[in-house]
Short mmCIF file of N, CA and C in Angstrom, two decimals:
data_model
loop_
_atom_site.label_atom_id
_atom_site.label_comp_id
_atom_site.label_asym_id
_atom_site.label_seq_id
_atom_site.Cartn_x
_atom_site.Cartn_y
_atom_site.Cartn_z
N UNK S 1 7.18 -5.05 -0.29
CA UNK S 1 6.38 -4.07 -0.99
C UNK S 1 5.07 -3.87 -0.27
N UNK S 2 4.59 -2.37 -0.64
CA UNK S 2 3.01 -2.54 0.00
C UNK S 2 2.59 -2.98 -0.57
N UNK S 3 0.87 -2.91 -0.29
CA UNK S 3 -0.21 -3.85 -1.09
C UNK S 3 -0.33 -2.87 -2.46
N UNK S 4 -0.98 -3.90 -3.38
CA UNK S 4 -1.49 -2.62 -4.50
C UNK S 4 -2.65 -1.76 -3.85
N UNK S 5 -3.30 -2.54 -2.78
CA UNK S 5 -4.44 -1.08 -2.28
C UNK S 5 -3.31 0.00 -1.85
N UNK S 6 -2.32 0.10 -0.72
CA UNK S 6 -2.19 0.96 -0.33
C UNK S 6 -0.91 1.78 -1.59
N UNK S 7 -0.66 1.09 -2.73
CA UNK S 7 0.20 2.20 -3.35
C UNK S 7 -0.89 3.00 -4.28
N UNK S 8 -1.71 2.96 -3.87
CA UNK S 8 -2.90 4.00 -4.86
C UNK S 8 -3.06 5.13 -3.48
N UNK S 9 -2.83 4.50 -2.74
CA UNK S 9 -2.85 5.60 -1.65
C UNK S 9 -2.52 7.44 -2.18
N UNK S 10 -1.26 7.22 -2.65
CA UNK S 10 -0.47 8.61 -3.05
C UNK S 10 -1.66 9.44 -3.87
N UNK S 11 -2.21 8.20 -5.09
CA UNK S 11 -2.72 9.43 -6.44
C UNK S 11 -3.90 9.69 -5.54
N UNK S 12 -4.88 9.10 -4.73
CA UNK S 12 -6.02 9.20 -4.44
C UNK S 12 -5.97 10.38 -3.34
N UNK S 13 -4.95 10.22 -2.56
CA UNK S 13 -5.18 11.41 -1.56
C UNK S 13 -4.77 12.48 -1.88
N UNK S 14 -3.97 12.79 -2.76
CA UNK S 14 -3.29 13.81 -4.26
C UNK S 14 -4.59 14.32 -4.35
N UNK S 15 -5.51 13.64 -4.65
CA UNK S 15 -6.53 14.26 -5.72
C UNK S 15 -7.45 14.67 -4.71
N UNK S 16 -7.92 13.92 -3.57
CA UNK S 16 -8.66 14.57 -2.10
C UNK S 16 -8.35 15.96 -2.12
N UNK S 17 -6.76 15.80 -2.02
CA UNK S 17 -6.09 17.23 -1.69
C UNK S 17 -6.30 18.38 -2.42
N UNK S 18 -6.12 17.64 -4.13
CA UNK S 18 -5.71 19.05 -5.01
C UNK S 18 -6.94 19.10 -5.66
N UNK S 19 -8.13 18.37 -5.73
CA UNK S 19 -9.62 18.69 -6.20
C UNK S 19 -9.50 17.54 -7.59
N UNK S 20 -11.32 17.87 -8.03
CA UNK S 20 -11.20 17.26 -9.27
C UNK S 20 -11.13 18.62 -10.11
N UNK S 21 -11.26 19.31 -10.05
CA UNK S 21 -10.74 20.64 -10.90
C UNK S 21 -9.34 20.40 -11.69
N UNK S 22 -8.66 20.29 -10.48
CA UNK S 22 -6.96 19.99 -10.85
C UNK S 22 -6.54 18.40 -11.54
N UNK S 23 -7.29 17.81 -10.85
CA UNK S 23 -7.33 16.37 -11.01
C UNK S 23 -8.44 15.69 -11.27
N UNK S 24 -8.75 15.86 -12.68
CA UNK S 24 -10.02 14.71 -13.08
C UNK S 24 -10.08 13.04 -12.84
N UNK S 25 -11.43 12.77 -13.06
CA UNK S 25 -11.24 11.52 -12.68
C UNK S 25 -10.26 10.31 -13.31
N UNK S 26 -10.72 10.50 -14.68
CA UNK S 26 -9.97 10.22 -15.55
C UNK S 26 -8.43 9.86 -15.52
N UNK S 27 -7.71 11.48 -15.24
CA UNK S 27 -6.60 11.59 -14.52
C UNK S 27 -6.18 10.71 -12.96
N UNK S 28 -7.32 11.02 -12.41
CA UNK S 28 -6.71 10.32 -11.11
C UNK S 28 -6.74 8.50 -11.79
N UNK S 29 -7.47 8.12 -12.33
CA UNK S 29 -7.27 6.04 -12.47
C UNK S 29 -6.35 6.12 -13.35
N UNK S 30 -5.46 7.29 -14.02
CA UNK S 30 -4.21 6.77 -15.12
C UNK S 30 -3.08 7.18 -13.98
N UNK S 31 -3.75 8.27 -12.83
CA UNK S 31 -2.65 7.69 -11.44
C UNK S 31 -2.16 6.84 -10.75
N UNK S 32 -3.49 6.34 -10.44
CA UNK S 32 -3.79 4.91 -9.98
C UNK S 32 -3.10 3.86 -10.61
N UNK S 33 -3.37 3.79 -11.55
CA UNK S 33 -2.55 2.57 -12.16
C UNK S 33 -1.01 2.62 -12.34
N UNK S 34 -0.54 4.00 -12.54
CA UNK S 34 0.73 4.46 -12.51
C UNK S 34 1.65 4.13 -11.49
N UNK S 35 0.73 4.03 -10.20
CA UNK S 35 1.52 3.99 -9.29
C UNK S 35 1.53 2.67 -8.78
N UNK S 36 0.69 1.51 -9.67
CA UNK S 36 1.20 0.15 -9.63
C UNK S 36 1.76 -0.27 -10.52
N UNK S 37 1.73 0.51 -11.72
CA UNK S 37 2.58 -0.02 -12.80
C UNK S 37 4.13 -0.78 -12.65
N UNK S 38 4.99 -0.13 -11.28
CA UNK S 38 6.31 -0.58 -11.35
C UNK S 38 6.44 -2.24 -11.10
N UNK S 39 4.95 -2.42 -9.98
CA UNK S 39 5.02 -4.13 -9.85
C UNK S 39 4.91 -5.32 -10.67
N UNK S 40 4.35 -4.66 -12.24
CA UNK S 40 4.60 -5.60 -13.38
C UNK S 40 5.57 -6.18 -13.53
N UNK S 41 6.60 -5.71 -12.80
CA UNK S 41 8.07 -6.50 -13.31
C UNK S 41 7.55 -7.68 -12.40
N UNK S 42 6.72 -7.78 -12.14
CA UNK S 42 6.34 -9.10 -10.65
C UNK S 42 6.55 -10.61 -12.28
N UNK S 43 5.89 -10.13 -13.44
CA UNK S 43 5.88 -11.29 -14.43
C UNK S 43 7.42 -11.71 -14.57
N UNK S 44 8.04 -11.48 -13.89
CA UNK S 44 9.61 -11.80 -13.94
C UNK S 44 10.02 -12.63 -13.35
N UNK S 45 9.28 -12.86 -12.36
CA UNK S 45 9.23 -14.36 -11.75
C UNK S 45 8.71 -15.37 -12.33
N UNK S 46 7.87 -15.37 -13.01
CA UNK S 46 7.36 -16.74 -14.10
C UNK S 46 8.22 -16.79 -15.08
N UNK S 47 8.52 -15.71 -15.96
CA UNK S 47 9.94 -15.60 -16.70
C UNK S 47 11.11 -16.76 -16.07
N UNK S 48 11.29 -16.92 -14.88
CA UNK S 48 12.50 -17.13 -14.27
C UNK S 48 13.53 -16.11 -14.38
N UNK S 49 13.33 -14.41 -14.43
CA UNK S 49 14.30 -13.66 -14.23
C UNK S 49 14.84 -13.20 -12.94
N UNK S 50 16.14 -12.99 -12.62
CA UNK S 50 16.15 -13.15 -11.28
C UNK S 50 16.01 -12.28 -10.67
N UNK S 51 15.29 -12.40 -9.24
CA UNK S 51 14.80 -11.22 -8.47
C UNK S 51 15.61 -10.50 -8.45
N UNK S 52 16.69 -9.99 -8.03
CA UNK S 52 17.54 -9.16 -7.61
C UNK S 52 18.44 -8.11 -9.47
N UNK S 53 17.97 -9.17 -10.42
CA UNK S 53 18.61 -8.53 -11.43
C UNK S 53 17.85 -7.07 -11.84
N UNK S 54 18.01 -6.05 -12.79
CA UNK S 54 17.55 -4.69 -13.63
C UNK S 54 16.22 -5.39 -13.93
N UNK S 55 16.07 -6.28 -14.61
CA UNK S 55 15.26 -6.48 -15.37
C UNK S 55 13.67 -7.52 -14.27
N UNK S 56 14.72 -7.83 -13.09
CA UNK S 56 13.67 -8.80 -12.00
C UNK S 56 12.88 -7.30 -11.13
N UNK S 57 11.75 -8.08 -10.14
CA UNK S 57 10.91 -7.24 -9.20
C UNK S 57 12.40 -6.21 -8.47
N UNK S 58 12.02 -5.03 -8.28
CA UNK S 58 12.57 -3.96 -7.83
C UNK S 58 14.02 -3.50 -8.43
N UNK S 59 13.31 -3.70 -9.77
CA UNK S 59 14.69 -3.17 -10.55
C UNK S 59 14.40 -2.04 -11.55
N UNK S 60 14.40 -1.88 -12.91
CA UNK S 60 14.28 -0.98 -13.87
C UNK S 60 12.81 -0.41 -13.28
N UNK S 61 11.67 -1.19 -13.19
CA UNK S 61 10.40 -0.09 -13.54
C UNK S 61 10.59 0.65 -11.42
N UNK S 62 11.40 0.06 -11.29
CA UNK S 62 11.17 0.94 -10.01
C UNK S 62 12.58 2.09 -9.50
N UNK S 63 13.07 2.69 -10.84
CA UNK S 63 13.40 3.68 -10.91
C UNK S 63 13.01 5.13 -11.00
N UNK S 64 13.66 5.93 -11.27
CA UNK S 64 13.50 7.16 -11.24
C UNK S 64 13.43 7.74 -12.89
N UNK S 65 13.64 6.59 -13.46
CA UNK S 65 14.43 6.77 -15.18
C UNK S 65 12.81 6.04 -15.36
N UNK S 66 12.36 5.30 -15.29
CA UNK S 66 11.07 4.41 -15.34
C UNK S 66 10.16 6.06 -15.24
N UNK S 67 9.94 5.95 -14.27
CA UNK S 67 8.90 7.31 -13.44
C UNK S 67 8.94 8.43 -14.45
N UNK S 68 10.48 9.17 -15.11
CA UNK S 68 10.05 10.18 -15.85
C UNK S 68 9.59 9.66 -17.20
N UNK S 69 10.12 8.42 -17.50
CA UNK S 69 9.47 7.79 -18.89
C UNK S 69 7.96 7.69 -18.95
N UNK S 70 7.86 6.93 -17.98
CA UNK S 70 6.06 6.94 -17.62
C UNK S 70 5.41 8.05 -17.79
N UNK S 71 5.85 9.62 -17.02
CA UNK S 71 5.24 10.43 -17.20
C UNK S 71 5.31 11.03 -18.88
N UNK S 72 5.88 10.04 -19.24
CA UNK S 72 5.36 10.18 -21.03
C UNK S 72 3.80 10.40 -21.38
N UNK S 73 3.35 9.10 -21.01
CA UNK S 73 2.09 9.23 -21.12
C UNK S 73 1.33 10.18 -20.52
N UNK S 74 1.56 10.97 -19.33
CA UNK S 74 0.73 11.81 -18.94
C UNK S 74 0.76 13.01 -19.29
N UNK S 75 1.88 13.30 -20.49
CA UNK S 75 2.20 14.42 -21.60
C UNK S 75 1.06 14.08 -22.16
N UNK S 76 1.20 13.27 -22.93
CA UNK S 76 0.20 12.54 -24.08
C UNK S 76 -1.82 12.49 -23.47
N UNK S 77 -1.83 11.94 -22.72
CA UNK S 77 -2.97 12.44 -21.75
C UNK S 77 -3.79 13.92 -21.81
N UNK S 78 -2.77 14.24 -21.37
CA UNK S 78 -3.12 15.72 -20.94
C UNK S 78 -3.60 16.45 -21.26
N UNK S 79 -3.96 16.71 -22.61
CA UNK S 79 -4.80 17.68 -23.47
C UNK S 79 -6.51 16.97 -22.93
N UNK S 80 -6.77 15.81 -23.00
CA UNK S 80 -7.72 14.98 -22.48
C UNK S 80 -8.41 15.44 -21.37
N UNK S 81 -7.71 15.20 -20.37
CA UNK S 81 -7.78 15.63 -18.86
C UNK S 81 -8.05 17.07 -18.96
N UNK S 82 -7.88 18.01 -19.68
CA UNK S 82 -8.15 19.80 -19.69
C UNK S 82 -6.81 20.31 -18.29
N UNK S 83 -5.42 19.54 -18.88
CA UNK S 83 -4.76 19.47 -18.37
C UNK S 83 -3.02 20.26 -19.05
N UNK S 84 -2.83 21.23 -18.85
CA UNK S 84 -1.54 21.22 -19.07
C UNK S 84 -0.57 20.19 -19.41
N UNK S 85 0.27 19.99 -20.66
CA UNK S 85 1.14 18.91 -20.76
C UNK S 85 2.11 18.22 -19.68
N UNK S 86 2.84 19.63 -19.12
CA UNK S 86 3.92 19.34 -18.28
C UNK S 86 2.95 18.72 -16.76
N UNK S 87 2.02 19.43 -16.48
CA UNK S 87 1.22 19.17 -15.51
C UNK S 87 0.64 17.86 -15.37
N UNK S 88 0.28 16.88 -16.52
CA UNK S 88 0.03 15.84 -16.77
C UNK S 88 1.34 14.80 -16.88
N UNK S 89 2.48 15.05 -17.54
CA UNK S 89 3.43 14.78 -16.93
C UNK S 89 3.81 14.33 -15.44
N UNK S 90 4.15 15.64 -14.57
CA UNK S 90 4.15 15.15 -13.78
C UNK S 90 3.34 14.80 -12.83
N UNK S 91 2.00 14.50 -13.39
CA UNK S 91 0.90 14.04 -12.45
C UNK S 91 1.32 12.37 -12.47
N UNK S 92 1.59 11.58 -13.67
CA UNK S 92 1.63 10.58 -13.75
C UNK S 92 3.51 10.39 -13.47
N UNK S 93 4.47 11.04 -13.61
CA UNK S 93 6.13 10.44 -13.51
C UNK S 93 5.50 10.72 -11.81
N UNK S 94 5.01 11.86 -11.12
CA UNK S 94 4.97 11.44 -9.19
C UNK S 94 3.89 10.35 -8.88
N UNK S 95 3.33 10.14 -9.76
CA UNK S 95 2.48 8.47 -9.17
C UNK S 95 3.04 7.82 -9.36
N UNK S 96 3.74 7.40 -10.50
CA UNK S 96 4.87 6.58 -10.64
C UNK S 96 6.23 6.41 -9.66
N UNK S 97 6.46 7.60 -9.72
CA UNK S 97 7.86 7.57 -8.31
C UNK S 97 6.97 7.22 -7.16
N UNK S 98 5.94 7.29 -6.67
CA UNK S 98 5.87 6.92 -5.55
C UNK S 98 5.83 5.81 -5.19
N UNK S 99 5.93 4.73 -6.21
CA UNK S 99 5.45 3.17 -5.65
C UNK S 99 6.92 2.89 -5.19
N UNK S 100 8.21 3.42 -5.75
CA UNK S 100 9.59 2.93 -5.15
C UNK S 100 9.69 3.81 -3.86
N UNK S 101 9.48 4.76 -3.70
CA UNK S 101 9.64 5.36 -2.56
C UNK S 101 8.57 4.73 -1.22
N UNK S 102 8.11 4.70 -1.82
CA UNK S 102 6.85 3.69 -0.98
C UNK S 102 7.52 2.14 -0.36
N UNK S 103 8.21 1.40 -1.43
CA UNK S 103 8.73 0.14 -1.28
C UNK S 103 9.70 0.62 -0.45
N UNK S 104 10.46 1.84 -0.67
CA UNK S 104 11.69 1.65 0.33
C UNK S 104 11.43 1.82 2.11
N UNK S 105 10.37 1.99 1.64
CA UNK S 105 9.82 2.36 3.39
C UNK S 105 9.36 0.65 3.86
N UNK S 106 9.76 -0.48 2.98
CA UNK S 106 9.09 -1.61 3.98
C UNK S 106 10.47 -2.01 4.68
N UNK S 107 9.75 -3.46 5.39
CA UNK S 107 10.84 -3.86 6.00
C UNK S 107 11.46 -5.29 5.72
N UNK S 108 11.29 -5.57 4.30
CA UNK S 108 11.79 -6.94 3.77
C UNK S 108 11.92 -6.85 2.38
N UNK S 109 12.37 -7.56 1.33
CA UNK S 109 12.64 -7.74 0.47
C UNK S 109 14.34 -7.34 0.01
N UNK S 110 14.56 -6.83 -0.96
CA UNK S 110 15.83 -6.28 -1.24
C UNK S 110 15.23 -4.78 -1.87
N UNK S 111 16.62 -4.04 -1.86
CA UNK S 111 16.21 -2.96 -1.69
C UNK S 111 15.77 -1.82 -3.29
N UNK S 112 15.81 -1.03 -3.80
CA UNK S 112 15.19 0.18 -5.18
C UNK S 112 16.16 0.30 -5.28
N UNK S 113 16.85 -0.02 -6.76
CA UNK S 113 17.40 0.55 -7.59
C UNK S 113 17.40 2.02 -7.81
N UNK S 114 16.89 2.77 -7.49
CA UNK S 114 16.30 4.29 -7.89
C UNK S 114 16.84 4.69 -8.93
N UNK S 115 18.29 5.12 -8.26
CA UNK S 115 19.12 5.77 -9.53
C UNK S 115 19.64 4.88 -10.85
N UNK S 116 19.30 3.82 -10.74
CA UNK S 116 19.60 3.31 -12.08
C UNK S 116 19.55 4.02 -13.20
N UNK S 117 20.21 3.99 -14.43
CA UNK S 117 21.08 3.78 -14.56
C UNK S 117 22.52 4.12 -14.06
N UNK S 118 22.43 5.15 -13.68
CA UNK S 118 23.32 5.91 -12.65
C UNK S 118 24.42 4.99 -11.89
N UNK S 119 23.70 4.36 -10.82
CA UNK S 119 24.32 4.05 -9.68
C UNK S 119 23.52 2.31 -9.37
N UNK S 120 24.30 1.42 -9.37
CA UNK S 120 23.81 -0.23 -9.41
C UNK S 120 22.94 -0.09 -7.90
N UNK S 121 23.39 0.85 -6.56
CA UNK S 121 22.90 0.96 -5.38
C UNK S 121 21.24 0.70 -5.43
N UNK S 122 21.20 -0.50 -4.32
CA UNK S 122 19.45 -0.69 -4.05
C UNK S 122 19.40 0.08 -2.68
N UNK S 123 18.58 0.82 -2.86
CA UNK S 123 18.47 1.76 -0.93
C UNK S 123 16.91 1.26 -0.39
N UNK S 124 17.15 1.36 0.72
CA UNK S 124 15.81 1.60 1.72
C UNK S 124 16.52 2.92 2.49
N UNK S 125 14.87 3.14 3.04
CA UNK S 125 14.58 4.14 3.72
C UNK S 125 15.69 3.84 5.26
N UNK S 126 15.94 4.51 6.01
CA UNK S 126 16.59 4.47 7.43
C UNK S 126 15.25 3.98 8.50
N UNK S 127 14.24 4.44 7.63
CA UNK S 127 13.37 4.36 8.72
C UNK S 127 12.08 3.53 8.09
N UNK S 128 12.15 2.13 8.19
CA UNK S 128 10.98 1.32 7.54
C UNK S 128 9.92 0.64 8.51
N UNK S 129 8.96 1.34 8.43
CA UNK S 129 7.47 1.16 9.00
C UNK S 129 6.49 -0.07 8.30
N UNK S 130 6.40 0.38 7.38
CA UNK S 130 5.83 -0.69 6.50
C UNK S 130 6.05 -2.04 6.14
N UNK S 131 4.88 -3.07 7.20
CA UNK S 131 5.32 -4.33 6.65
C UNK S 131 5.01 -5.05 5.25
N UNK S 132 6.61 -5.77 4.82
CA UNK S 132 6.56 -5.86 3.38
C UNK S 132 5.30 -7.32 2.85
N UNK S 133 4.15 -7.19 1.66
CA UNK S 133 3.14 -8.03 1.70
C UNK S 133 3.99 -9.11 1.08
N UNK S 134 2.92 -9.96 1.83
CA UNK S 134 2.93 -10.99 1.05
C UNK S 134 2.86 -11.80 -0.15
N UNK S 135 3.37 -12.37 -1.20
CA UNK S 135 2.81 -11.82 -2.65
C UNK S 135 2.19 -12.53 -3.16
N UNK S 136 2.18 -14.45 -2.58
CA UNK S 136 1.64 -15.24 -3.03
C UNK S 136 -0.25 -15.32 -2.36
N UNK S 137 -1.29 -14.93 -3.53
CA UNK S 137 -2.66 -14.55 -3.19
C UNK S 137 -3.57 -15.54 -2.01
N UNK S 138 -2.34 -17.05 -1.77
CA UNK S 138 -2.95 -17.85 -0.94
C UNK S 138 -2.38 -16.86 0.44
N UNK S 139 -1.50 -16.83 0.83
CA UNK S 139 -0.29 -15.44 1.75
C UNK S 139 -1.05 -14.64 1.99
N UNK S 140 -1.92 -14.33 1.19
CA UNK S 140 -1.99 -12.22 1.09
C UNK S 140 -3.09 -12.50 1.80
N UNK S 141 -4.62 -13.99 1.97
CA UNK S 141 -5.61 -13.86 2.38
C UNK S 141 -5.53 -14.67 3.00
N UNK S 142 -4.89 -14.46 4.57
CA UNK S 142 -4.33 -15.04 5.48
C UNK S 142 -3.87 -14.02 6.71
N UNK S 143 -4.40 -14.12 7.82
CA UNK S 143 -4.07 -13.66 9.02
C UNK S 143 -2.74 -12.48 8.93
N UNK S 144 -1.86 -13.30 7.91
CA UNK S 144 -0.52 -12.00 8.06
C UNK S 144 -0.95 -11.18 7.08
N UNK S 145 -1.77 -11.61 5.76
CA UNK S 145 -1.92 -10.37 5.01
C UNK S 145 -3.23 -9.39 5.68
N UNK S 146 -3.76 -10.04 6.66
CA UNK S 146 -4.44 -8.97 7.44
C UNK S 146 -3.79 -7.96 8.39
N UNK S 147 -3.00 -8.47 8.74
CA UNK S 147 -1.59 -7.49 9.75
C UNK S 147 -1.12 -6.99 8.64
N UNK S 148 -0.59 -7.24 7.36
CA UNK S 148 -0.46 -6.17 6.87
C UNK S 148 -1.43 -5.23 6.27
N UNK S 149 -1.97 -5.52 5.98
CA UNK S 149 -3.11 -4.38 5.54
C UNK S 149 -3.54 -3.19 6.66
N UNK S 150 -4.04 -3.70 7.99
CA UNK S 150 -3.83 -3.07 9.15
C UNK S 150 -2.49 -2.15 9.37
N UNK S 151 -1.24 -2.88 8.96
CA UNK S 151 -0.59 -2.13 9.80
C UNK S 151 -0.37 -0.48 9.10
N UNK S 152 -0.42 -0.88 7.07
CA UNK S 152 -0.61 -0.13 6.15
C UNK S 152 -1.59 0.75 6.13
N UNK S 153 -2.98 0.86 7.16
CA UNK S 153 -3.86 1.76 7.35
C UNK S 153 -3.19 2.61 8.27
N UNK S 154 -2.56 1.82 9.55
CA UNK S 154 -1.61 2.96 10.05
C UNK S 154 -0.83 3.65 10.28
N UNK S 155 0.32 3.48 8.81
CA UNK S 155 1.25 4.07 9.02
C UNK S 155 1.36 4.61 7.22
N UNK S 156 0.35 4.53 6.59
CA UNK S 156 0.41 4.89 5.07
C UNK S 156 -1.13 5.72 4.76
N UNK S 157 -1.97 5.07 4.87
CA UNK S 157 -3.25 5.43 5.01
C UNK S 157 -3.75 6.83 5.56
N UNK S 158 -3.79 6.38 6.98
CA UNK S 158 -3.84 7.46 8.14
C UNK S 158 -3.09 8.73 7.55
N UNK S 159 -2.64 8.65 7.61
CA UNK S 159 -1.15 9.86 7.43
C UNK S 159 -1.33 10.77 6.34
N UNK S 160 -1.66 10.09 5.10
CA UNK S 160 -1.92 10.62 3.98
C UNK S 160 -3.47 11.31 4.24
N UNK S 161 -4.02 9.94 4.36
CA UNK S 161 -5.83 11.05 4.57
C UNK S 161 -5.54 12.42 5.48
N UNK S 162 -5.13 12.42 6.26
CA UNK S 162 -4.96 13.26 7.30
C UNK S 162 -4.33 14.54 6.82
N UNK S 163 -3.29 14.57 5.65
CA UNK S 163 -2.71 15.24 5.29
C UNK S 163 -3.58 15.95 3.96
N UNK S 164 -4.24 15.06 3.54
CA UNK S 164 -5.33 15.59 2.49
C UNK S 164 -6.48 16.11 2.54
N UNK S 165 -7.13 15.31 3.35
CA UNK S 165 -8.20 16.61 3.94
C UNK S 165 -8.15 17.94 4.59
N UNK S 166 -6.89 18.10 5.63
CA UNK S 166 -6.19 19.34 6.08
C UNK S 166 -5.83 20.02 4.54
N UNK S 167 -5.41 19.51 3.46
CA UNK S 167 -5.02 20.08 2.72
C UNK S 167 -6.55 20.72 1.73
N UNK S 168 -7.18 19.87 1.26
CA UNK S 168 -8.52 20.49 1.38
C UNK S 168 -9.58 21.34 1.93
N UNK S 169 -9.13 21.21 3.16
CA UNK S 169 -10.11 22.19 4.24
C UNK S 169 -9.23 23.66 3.64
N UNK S 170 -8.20 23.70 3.89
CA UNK S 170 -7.10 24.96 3.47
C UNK S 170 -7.46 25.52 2.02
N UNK S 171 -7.74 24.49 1.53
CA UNK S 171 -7.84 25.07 -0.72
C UNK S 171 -8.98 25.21 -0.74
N UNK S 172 -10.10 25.18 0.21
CA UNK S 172 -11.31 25.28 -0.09
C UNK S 172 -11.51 26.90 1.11
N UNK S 173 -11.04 26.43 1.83
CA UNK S 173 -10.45 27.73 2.77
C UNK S 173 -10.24 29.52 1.97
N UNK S 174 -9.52 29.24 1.11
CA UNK S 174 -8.28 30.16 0.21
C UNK S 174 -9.86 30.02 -0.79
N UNK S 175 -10.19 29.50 -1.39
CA UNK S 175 -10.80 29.33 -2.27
C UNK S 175 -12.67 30.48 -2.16
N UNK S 176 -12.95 30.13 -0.95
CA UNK S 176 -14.19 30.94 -0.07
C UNK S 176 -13.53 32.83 -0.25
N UNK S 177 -12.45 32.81 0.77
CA UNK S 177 -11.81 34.59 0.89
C UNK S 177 -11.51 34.27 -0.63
N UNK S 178 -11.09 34.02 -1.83
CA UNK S 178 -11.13 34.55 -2.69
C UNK S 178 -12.30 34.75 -3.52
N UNK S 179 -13.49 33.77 -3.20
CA UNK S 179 -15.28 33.85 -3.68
C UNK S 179 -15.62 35.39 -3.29
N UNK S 180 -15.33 35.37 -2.12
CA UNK S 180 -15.57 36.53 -1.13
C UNK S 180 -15.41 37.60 -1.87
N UNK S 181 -14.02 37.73 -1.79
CA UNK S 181 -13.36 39.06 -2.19
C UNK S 181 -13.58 39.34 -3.68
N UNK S 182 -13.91 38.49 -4.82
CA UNK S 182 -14.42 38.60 -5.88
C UNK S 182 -15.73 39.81 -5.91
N UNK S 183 -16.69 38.80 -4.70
CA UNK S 183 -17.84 39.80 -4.98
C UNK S 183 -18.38 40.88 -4.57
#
């Protein structure tokens, strides 16, 4: 899995991208958290539930059935935020999907359930960049959880900023010729 810094990655550069207009603040930290929410199943290991089962790390909350449930709450939200229901919706079910799509891009663990209930299949990506962290906090602040964090600036980080500020320069772009042409 990535780190919890870099799965906030998605809502934060989302919101770079699409403004606080579109995306209040508010909205963006019930992203944020959304899109770590699936690693709670992590208490499944003190449970003694087993990793690999529905109910262990990378099972039920890191579906696709999880993600549109979640975006329950961002129905419920939404009037809050000065947000469209459905829009709040899926502001929070795509922060949510992104932490499994995110996981399938590492290169260790076992693999996302996605389609659960559907299909028992755990997938990864064909193409995994992302080295998977470490989870134990003595691990994580340690030389390898510095390679990963590094390597997660460059191949998760980078990419996204890059894609969000281009995407900003453009909506603020569109945004000027339409100031313009208003007046």
């Amino acid at each position: 899995m990535p780190t919890v810094f870099t799965h906030v990655a998605v809502p934060v550069c989302a919101a770079i991208a699409l403004g606080t207009r579109r995306v209040p603040v508010s909205a963006l930290l019930a992203g944020m958290l959304a899109s770590i929410a699936p690693d709670f199943d992590g208490l499944a290991f003190k449970l003694g539930i087993a990793y690999g089962g529905m109910a262990g790390h990378r099972g039920f909350t890191h579906t696709l059935v999880f993600a549109l449930l979640l975006g329950l709450a961002g129905w419920w939200l939404a009037p809050r935020w000065g947000m469209r229901r459905a829009a709040g919706w899926a502001w929070i079910a795509l922060c949510t999907m992104s932490h499994p799509l995110l996981d399938m891009l590492t290169n260790g663990g076992i693999g996302i359930a996605f389609f659960w209930p559907f299909s028992d299949v755990r997938y990864f990506s064909p193409w995994r960049p992302i080295e998977v962290s470490p989870i134990a906090l003595k691990k994580f602040f340690s030389p390898r959880g510095a390679q990963v964090l590094f390597n997660e600036m460059a191949t998760v980080w980078a990419p996204l900023l890059a894609a969000a500020v281009l995407a900003l320069v453009a909506r603020r772009s569109v945004e000027r010729r339409h100031g313009a042409a208003a007046a």
